[in-house]
CSV table of N, CA and C in Angstrom, one decimal:
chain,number,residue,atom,x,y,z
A,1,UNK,N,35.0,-10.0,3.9
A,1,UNK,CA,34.7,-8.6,4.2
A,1,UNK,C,34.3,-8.5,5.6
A,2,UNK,N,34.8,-7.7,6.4
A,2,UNK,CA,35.0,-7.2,8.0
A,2,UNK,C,33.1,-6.9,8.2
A,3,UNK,N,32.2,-7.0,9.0
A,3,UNK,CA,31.1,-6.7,9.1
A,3,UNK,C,31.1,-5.3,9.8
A,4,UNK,N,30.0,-3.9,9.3
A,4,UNK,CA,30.3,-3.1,9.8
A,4,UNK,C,29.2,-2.9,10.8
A,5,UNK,N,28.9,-3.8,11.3
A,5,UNK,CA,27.6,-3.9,12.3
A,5,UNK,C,27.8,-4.6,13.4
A,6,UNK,N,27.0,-4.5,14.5
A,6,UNK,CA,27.1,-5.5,15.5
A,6,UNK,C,25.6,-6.8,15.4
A,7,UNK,N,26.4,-8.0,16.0
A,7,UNK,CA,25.4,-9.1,15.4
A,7,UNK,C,24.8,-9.3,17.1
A,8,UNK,N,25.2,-8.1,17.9
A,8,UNK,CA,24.5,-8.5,19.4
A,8,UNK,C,23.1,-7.4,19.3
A,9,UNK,N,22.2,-8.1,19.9
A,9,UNK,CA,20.7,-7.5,20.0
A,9,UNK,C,20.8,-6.4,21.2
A,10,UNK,N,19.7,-5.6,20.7
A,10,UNK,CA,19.6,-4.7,21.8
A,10,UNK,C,19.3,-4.6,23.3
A,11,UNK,N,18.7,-6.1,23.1
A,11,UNK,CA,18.5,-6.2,24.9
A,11,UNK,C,19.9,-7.0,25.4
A,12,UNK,N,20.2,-7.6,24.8
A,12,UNK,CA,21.8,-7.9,25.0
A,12,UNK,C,22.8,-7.4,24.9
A,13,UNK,N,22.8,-6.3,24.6
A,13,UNK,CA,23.9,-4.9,24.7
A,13,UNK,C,23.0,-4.1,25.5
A,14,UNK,N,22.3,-3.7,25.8
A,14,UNK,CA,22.0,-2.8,26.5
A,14,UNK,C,21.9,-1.4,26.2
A,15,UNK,N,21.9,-1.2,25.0
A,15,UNK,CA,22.2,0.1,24.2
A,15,UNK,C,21.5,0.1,22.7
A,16,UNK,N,21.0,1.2,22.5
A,16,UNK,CA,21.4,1.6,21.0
A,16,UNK,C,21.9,2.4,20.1
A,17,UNK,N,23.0,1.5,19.1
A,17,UNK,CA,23.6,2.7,18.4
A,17,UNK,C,22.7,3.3,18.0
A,18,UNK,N,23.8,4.7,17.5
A,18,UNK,CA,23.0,5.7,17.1
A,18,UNK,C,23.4,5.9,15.7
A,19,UNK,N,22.9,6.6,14.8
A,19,UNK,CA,23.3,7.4,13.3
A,19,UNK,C,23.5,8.7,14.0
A,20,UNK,N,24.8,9.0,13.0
A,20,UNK,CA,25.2,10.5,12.8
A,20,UNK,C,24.4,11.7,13.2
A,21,UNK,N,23.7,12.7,14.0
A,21,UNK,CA,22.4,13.1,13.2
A,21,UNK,C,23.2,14.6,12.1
A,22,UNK,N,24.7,15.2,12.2
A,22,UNK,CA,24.9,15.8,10.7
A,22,UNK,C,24.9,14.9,9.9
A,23,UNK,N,24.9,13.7,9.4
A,23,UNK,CA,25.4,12.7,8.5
A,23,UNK,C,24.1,12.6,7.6
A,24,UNK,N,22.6,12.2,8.4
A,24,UNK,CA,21.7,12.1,8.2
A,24,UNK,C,20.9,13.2,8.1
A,25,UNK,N,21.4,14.8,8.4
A,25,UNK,CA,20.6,15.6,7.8
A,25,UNK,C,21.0,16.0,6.6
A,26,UNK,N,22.3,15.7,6.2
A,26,UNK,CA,22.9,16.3,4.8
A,26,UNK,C,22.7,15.3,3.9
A,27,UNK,N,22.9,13.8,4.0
A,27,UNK,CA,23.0,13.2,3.2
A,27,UNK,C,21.9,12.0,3.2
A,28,UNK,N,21.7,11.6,1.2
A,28,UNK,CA,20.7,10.8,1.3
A,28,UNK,C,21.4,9.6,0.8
A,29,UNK,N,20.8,8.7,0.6
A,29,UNK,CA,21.6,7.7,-0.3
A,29,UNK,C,20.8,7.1,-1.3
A,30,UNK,N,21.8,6.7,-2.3
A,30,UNK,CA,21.3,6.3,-4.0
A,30,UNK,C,20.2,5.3,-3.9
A,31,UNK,N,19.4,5.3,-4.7
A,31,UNK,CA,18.3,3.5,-4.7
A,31,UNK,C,19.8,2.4,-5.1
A,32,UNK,N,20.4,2.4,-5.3
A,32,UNK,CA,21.5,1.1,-5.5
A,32,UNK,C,22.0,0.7,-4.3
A,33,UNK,N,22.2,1.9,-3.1
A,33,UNK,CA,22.8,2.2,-1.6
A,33,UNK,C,24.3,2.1,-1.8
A,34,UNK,N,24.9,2.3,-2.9
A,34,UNK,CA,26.2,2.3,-2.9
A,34,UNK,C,27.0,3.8,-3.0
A,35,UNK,N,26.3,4.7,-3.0
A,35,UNK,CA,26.9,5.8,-2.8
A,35,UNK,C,25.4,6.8,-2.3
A,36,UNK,N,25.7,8.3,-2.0
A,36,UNK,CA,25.0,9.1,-1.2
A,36,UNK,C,25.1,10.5,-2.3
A,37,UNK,N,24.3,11.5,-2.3
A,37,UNK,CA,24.4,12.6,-2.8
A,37,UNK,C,23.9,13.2,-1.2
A,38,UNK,N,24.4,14.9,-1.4
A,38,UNK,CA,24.0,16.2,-0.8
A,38,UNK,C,23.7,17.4,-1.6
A,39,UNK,N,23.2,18.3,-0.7
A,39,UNK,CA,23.0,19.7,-1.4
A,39,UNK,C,24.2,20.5,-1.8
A,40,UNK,N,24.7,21.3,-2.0
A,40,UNK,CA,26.1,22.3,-2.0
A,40,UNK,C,25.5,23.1,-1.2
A,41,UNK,N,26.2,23.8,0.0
A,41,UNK,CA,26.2,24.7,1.1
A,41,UNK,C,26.4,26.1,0.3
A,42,UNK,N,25.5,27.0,0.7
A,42,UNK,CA,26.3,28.5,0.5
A,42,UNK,C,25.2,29.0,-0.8
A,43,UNK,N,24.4,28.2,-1.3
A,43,UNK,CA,22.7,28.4,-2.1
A,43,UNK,C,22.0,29.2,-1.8
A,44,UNK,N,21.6,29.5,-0.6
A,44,UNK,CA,20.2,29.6,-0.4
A,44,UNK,C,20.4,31.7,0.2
A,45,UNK,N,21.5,31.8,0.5
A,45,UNK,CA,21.4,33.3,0.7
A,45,UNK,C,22.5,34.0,0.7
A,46,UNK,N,22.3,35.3,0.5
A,46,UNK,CA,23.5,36.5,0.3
A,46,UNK,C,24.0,36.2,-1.3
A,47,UNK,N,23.4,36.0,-2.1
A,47,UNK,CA,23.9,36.0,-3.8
A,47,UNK,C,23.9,36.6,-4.3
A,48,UNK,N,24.0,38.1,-3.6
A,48,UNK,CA,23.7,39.3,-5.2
A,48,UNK,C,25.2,39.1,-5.2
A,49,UNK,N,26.0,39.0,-4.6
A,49,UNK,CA,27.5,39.6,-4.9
A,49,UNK,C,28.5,38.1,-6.0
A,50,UNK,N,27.5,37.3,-5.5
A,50,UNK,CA,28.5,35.8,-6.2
A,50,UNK,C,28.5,35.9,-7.7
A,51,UNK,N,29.1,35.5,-8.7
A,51,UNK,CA,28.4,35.2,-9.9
A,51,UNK,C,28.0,33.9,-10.7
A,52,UNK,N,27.0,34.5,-11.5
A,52,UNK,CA,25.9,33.4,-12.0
A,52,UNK,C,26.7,31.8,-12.2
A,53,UNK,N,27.9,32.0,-12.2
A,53,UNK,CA,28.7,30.6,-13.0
A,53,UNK,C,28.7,29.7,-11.4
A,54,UNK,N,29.1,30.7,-10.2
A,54,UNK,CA,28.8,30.0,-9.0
A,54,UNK,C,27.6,29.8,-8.3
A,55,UNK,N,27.1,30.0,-8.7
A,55,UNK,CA,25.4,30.1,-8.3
A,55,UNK,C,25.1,29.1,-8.9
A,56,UNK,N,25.2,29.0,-9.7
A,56,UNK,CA,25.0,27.7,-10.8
A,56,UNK,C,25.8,26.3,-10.6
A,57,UNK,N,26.8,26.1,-9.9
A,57,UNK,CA,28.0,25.3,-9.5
A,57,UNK,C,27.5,24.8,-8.2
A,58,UNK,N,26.8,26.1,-7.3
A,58,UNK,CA,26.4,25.8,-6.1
A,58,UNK,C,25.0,25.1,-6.5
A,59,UNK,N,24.2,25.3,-7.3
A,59,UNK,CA,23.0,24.3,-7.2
A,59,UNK,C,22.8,23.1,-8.3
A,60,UNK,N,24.4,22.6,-7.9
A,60,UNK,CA,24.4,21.1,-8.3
A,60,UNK,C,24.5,20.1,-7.4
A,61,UNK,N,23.8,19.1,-7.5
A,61,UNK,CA,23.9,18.1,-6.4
A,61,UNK,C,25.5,17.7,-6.9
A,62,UNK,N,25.8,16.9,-5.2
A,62,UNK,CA,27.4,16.8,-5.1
A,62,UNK,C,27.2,15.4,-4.3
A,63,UNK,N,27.7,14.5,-5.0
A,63,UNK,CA,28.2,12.9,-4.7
A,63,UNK,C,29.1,12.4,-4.1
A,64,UNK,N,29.0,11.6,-2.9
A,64,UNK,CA,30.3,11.3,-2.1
A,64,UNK,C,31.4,10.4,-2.7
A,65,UNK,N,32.6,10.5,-2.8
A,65,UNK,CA,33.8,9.6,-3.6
A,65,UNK,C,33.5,8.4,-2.7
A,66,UNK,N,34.6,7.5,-3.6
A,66,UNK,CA,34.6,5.9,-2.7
A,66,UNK,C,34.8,5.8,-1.2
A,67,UNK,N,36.2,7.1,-0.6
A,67,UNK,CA,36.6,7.1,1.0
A,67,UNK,C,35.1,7.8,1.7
A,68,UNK,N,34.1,8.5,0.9
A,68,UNK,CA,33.3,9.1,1.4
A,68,UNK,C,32.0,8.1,1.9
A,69,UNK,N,32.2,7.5,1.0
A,69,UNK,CA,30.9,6.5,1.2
A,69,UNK,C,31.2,5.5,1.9
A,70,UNK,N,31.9,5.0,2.1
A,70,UNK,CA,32.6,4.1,3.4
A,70,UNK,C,32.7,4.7,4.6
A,71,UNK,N,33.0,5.5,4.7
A,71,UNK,CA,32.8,6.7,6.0
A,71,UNK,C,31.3,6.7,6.3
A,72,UNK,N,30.3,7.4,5.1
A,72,UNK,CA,29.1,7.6,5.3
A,72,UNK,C,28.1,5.9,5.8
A,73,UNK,N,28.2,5.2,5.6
A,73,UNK,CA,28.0,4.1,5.3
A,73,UNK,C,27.9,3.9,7.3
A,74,UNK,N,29.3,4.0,7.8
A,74,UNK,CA,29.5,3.6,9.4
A,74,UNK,C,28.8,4.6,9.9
A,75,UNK,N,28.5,5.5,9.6
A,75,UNK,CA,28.2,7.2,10.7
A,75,UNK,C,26.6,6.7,9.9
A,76,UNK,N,25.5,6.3,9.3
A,76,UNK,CA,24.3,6.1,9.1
A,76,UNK,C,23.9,4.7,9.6
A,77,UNK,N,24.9,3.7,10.0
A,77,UNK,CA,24.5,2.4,10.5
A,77,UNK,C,24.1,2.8,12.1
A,78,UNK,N,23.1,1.7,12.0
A,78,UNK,CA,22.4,0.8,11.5
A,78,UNK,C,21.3,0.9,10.7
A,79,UNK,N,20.7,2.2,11.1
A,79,UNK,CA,19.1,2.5,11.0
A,79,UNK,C,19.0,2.5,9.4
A,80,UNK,N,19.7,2.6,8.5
A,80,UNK,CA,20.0,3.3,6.9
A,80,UNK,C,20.4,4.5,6.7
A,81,UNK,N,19.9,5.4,6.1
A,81,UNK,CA,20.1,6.4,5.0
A,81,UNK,C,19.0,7.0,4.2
A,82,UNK,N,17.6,6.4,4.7
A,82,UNK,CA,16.9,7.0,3.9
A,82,UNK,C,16.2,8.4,3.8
């Protein structure tokens, strides 16, 4: 398996990567670290007009699929996910 990191130090690159910072305000990751949950967008205001079934749909947490967590995974390296 391909490494998704760099094995060069920071005084010998001269840089530090960075994390996502949308990546890291939306998403957290599982205690296993093999997948991530977020909030659902669109909760928190303007709901008199929605109904209760979406209201209710919107305040379920939502879990990233397999292509998602692999994505998430590079856009939170190095620092983690917590």
């Amino acid at each position: 398996m391909p490494r998704l990191f760099s094995t060069t130090s920071v005084s010998q690159a001269g840089y530090k990567m960075k994390s996502h910072s949308g990546a890291k305000k939306r998403w957290r990751s599982l205690a296993s670290g093999n997948s991530f949950k977020r909030a659902r967008a669109g909760h928190s205001h303007l709901n008199v007009h929605k109904s209760p079934a979406r209201k209710n749909r919107l305040a379920q947490t939502a879990y990233s699929t397999d292509a998602q967590t692999h994505k998430l995974k590079k856009l939170l390296l190095p620092y983690g996910s917590n």
